[in-house]
């Protein structure tokens, strides 16, 4: 009887938990498609965040950022970018600065995504610089970390993550007390593949990440999972206690699928 009551209380606590859902639209939409998608579902996104009580952050590509920030101005929906420059200002053709992101009202920025590490040569050094620039400009970084298939098969996931986090911790420790940093664990082999890690593997990784909370108490950490999160896989994450949210790629392009994911918890 006592264990039944404890289980009920635990479920009640879980259902009160406020999760974060980041919609990473990548470069799937054209500008016209992104704008019409956001306009068509504007009220539904707002209702979804209010009804579910969770945080929703939409991340369109840079060209649509200003319009979509305007569309959701004074609502509960946050709008973030998919990257930012690792320089403050100057001769950096094609880049967008953290200062500008702040000026247009972006609240968050995804950085270090594995696709940017792969196709745009992002390194742990540039990502740590971006974290500092974003925090200096009052934007919450959503830092992606994750191992590739070879590292996963070699059982070296934690040491790879440790290496990806080391410079970020060094750059933020002490200086950014009371700021928020989101860490999204995204195994590269799980992105867009339909595969996800087992509950045992996720528990090990998120319990390990959770140690940052006690080690670096001044920073407000949020730990998220990304990689093939969909309406079919969302139920697989319920037992991962330190998990605070999800980064959703492909499934965030369909409002009904995204709604099912957000409404699950
Ligand atoms: P996916 O992408 O949900 O399509 O697997 C996640 C991501 O890359 O952020």
Short mmCIF file of C-alpha atoms and ligand atoms in Angstrom, two decimals:
data_model
loop_
_atom_site.label_atom_id
_atom_site.label_comp_id
_atom_site.label_asym_id
_atom_site.label_seq_id
_atom_site.Cartn_x
_atom_site.Cartn_y
_atom_site.Cartn_z
CA UNK A 1 0.00 0.00 0.00
CA UNK A 2 2.77 2.43 1.04
CA UNK A 3 4.74 1.72 -2.15
CA UNK A 4 1.58 2.29 -4.22
CA UNK A 5 1.09 5.71 -2.58
CA UNK A 6 4.75 6.61 -3.12
CA UNK A 7 4.43 5.64 -6.79
CA UNK A 8 1.30 7.79 -7.14
CA UNK A 9 3.05 10.74 -5.49
CA UNK A 10 6.09 10.27 -7.76
CA UNK A 11 3.86 10.27 -10.85
CA UNK A 12 2.09 13.38 -9.57
CA UNK A 13 5.49 15.11 -9.13
CA UNK A 14 6.55 14.04 -12.64
CA UNK A 15 3.33 15.38 -14.13
CA UNK A 16 3.97 18.74 -12.43
CA UNK A 17 7.45 18.93 -13.84
CA UNK A 18 8.01 21.75 -16.29
CA UNK A 19 9.79 20.45 -19.36
CA UNK A 20 11.45 22.41 -22.17
CA UNK A 21 10.75 21.54 -25.79
CA UNK A 22 13.04 23.02 -28.41
CA UNK A 23 11.82 22.84 -32.01
CA UNK A 24 14.91 22.79 -34.21
CA UNK A 25 13.57 23.50 -37.69
CA UNK A 26 17.09 23.22 -39.13
CA UNK A 27 17.00 24.20 -42.84
CA UNK A 28 13.95 22.07 -43.61
CA UNK A 29 11.57 24.98 -44.26
CA UNK A 30 12.04 27.70 -46.85
CA UNK A 31 11.42 31.23 -45.55
CA UNK A 32 7.86 31.24 -46.92
CA UNK A 33 7.13 27.79 -45.46
CA UNK A 34 8.51 28.73 -42.02
CA UNK A 35 6.49 31.94 -41.89
CA UNK A 36 3.24 30.35 -43.01
CA UNK A 37 3.74 27.42 -40.58
CA UNK A 38 4.34 29.83 -37.70
CA UNK A 39 1.42 32.08 -38.70
CA UNK A 40 -0.98 29.16 -39.18
CA UNK A 41 -0.19 27.64 -35.77
CA UNK A 42 0.60 30.81 -33.82
CA UNK A 43 -2.35 30.57 -31.43
CA UNK A 44 -2.08 26.76 -31.22
CA UNK A 45 1.57 27.01 -30.12
CA UNK A 46 0.59 29.51 -27.44
CA UNK A 47 -2.34 27.34 -26.27
CA UNK A 48 -0.12 24.25 -26.26
CA UNK A 49 2.50 25.87 -24.02
CA UNK A 50 -0.18 27.22 -21.69
CA UNK A 51 -2.22 24.02 -21.46
CA UNK A 52 0.75 21.69 -21.08
CA UNK A 53 2.54 24.15 -18.77
CA UNK A 54 5.85 23.49 -20.50
CA UNK A 55 8.41 25.81 -22.07
CA UNK A 56 8.46 25.89 -25.87
CA UNK A 57 11.35 27.39 -27.85
CA UNK A 58 11.04 27.63 -31.63
CA UNK A 59 14.33 27.82 -33.56
CA UNK A 60 13.88 28.85 -37.19
CA UNK A 61 16.79 29.66 -39.48
CA UNK A 62 18.39 33.12 -39.23
CA UNK A 63 16.46 34.70 -42.07
CA UNK A 64 13.08 34.12 -40.42
CA UNK A 65 14.18 34.96 -36.89
CA UNK A 66 13.08 38.61 -36.80
CA UNK A 67 9.60 37.90 -38.21
CA UNK A 68 9.00 34.92 -35.95
CA UNK A 69 10.22 36.75 -32.84
CA UNK A 70 7.71 39.51 -33.74
CA UNK A 71 4.92 36.98 -34.28
CA UNK A 72 5.37 35.55 -30.77
CA UNK A 73 6.17 38.84 -29.04
CA UNK A 74 4.43 39.12 -25.64
CA UNK A 75 3.38 35.45 -25.70
CA UNK A 76 4.70 32.48 -23.70
CA UNK A 77 6.53 31.12 -26.75
CA UNK A 78 10.29 31.72 -26.93
CA UNK A 79 12.16 32.07 -30.18
CA UNK A 80 15.83 31.21 -30.55
CA UNK A 81 18.50 30.93 -33.23
CA UNK A 82 20.26 27.82 -34.49
CA UNK A 83 23.75 29.30 -34.07
CA UNK A 84 25.69 32.49 -33.42
CA UNK A 85 29.15 33.79 -34.26
CA UNK A 86 32.07 33.11 -31.93
CA UNK A 87 33.20 36.71 -32.50
CA UNK A 88 31.72 39.84 -31.04
CA UNK A 89 31.82 42.05 -34.15
CA UNK A 90 33.90 42.70 -37.26
CA UNK A 91 35.07 41.20 -40.53
CA UNK A 92 33.25 37.86 -40.26
CA UNK A 93 31.28 37.53 -43.48
CA UNK A 94 28.05 35.61 -43.21
CA UNK A 95 27.98 35.38 -39.42
CA UNK A 96 25.38 36.65 -36.92
CA UNK A 97 26.53 38.07 -33.60
CA UNK A 98 25.13 37.38 -30.13
CA UNK A 99 24.67 41.17 -29.74
CA UNK A 100 22.37 41.23 -32.80
CA UNK A 101 20.45 38.19 -31.59
CA UNK A 102 19.82 40.01 -28.34
CA UNK A 103 18.78 43.18 -30.16
CA UNK A 104 16.12 41.40 -32.21
CA UNK A 105 14.73 39.61 -29.14
CA UNK A 106 15.98 36.03 -29.52
CA UNK A 107 15.95 34.40 -26.09
CA UNK A 108 17.97 31.23 -26.74
CA UNK A 109 20.55 29.93 -29.22
CA UNK A 110 21.38 26.36 -30.14
CA UNK A 111 25.15 25.97 -30.44
CA UNK A 112 27.50 23.08 -31.13
CA UNK A 113 24.92 21.04 -32.98
CA UNK A 114 26.60 17.96 -34.46
CA UNK A 115 25.55 19.06 -37.95
CA UNK A 116 27.43 22.33 -37.43
CA UNK A 117 30.42 20.50 -35.94
CA UNK A 118 30.41 18.24 -39.03
CA UNK A 119 29.63 20.66 -41.87
CA UNK A 120 30.86 23.98 -40.46
CA UNK A 121 33.93 22.93 -38.54
CA UNK A 122 32.72 23.98 -35.11
CA UNK A 123 35.09 23.02 -32.34
CA UNK A 124 34.84 22.82 -28.58
CA UNK A 125 36.93 26.02 -28.49
CA UNK A 126 34.53 28.02 -30.71
CA UNK A 127 31.53 26.62 -28.85
CA UNK A 128 32.95 27.74 -25.49
CA UNK A 129 33.49 31.24 -26.93
CA UNK A 130 29.88 31.29 -28.16
CA UNK A 131 28.60 30.27 -24.72
CA UNK A 132 30.38 33.22 -23.13
CA UNK A 133 29.22 35.70 -25.81
CA UNK A 134 25.62 34.52 -25.51
CA UNK A 135 25.62 34.75 -21.72
CA UNK A 136 27.19 38.22 -21.91
CA UNK A 137 24.27 39.20 -24.13
CA UNK A 138 21.52 37.67 -21.99
CA UNK A 139 20.77 34.80 -24.34
CA UNK A 140 20.47 31.28 -22.99
CA UNK A 141 22.79 28.85 -24.79
CA UNK A 142 21.47 25.41 -25.69
CA UNK A 143 24.73 23.52 -26.04
CA UNK A 144 24.59 20.27 -27.98
CA UNK A 145 26.95 17.47 -27.04
CA UNK A 146 26.95 13.87 -28.16
CA UNK A 147 29.12 11.00 -29.30
CA UNK A 148 29.33 9.52 -32.80
CA UNK A 149 28.60 5.86 -33.61
CA UNK A 150 32.24 4.75 -33.34
CA UNK A 151 32.65 6.30 -29.90
CA UNK A 152 29.34 4.80 -28.80
CA UNK A 153 30.35 1.33 -29.96
CA UNK A 154 33.68 1.69 -28.19
CA UNK A 155 31.81 2.42 -24.95
CA UNK A 156 33.57 5.80 -24.67
CA UNK A 157 30.50 8.04 -24.54
CA UNK A 158 31.07 9.63 -21.14
CA UNK A 159 34.70 10.49 -21.82
CA UNK A 160 33.70 12.10 -25.16
CA UNK A 161 31.02 14.16 -23.42
CA UNK A 162 33.45 15.09 -20.67
CA UNK A 163 35.83 16.47 -23.29
CA UNK A 164 33.04 18.41 -25.06
CA UNK A 165 31.97 19.98 -21.78
CA UNK A 166 35.39 20.78 -20.31
CA UNK A 167 35.97 24.15 -22.01
CA UNK A 168 32.39 25.25 -21.50
CA UNK A 169 32.68 24.61 -17.79
CA UNK A 170 35.99 26.43 -17.70
CA UNK A 171 34.50 29.41 -19.58
CA UNK A 172 31.41 29.68 -17.42
CA UNK A 173 32.55 28.67 -13.96
CA UNK A 174 32.20 31.52 -11.44
CA UNK A 175 31.82 34.27 -14.05
CA UNK A 176 28.23 33.46 -14.94
CA UNK A 177 26.65 32.82 -11.59
CA UNK A 178 22.84 32.65 -11.70
CA UNK A 179 22.69 32.32 -15.48
CA UNK A 180 20.95 29.42 -17.25
CA UNK A 181 22.77 26.96 -19.45
CA UNK A 182 20.90 24.24 -21.33
CA UNK A 183 22.81 21.12 -22.28
CA UNK A 184 21.25 18.91 -24.97
CA UNK A 185 22.64 15.40 -25.11
CA UNK A 186 22.24 14.32 -28.73
CA UNK A 187 23.98 11.10 -29.74
CA UNK A 188 24.99 11.69 -33.39
CA UNK A 189 23.89 8.17 -34.34
CA UNK A 190 20.38 8.85 -33.02
CA UNK A 191 19.73 12.05 -35.01
CA UNK A 192 17.17 11.48 -37.74
CA UNK A 193 17.63 7.70 -37.60
CA UNK A 194 14.67 6.58 -35.47
CA UNK A 195 17.15 4.99 -33.02
CA UNK A 196 17.39 6.07 -29.39
CA UNK A 197 19.64 4.95 -26.51
CA UNK A 198 18.29 2.46 -23.98
CA UNK A 199 16.83 3.61 -20.67
CA UNK A 200 19.90 2.22 -18.90
CA UNK A 201 22.26 4.20 -21.13
CA UNK A 202 20.22 7.39 -20.77
CA UNK A 203 20.03 7.01 -16.99
CA UNK A 204 23.79 6.64 -16.79
CA UNK A 205 24.40 9.74 -18.92
CA UNK A 206 21.79 11.98 -17.29
CA UNK A 207 22.79 10.93 -13.77
CA UNK A 208 26.35 11.83 -14.71
CA UNK A 209 25.26 15.19 -16.19
CA UNK A 210 23.21 15.81 -13.08
CA UNK A 211 26.43 15.91 -11.03
CA UNK A 212 27.08 19.32 -12.64
CA UNK A 213 24.15 20.67 -10.65
CA UNK A 214 25.86 19.93 -7.37
CA UNK A 215 29.37 20.82 -8.58
CA UNK A 216 28.41 24.15 -10.17
CA UNK A 217 25.55 25.29 -8.02
CA UNK A 218 25.61 28.92 -9.16
CA UNK A 219 24.56 28.01 -12.69
CA UNK A 220 21.02 27.00 -13.44
CA UNK A 221 21.41 23.87 -15.59
CA UNK A 222 18.77 22.25 -17.78
CA UNK A 223 19.52 18.86 -19.29
CA UNK A 224 17.73 17.81 -22.43
CA UNK A 225 17.73 14.87 -24.80
CA UNK A 226 17.67 15.10 -28.61
CA UNK A 227 17.79 12.53 -31.41
CA UNK A 228 14.71 10.87 -32.95
CA UNK A 229 12.29 12.29 -30.38
CA UNK A 230 8.85 11.65 -31.86
CA UNK A 231 5.32 10.79 -30.84
CA UNK A 232 6.44 7.13 -30.99
CA UNK A 233 9.56 7.47 -28.84
CA UNK A 234 8.53 10.10 -26.27
CA UNK A 235 7.18 7.47 -23.85
CA UNK A 236 10.68 5.92 -23.62
CA UNK A 237 12.07 8.79 -21.54
CA UNK A 238 9.70 8.84 -18.57
CA UNK A 239 12.07 7.04 -16.21
CA UNK A 240 14.98 9.42 -16.76
CA UNK A 241 14.59 11.58 -13.70
CA UNK A 242 17.21 14.35 -14.27
CA UNK A 243 15.84 15.02 -17.77
CA UNK A 244 14.40 18.53 -18.19
CA UNK A 245 13.39 18.55 -21.82
CA UNK A 246 13.81 17.59 -25.44
CA UNK A 247 15.31 18.96 -28.62
CA UNK A 248 13.07 17.92 -31.48
CA UNK A 249 14.17 18.06 -35.11
CA UNK A 250 12.13 16.36 -37.84
CA UNK A 251 9.02 15.82 -35.70
CA UNK A 252 8.79 19.54 -34.91
CA UNK A 253 7.88 20.33 -38.53
CA UNK A 254 4.45 18.78 -38.11
CA UNK A 255 2.33 20.66 -35.58
CA UNK A 256 0.17 17.66 -34.62
CA UNK A 257 3.21 15.43 -34.04
CA UNK A 258 4.91 18.17 -31.99
CA UNK A 259 1.73 18.68 -29.98
CA UNK A 260 1.62 14.96 -29.09
CA UNK A 261 5.24 15.10 -27.93
CA UNK A 262 4.70 18.21 -25.78
CA UNK A 263 1.39 16.95 -24.35
CA UNK A 264 2.79 13.54 -23.38
CA UNK A 265 4.14 14.68 -19.99
P1 LIG B 1 15.79 14.66 -35.02
O1 LIG B 1 16.89 15.79 -34.86
O2 LIG B 1 14.72 14.91 -33.99
O3 LIG B 1 15.28 14.84 -36.43
O4 LIG B 1 16.47 13.35 -34.81
C1 LIG B 1 17.25 16.27 -33.58
C2 LIG B 1 18.33 17.30 -33.72
O5 LIG B 1 19.20 17.16 -34.57
O6 LIG B 1 18.35 18.31 -32.99
#
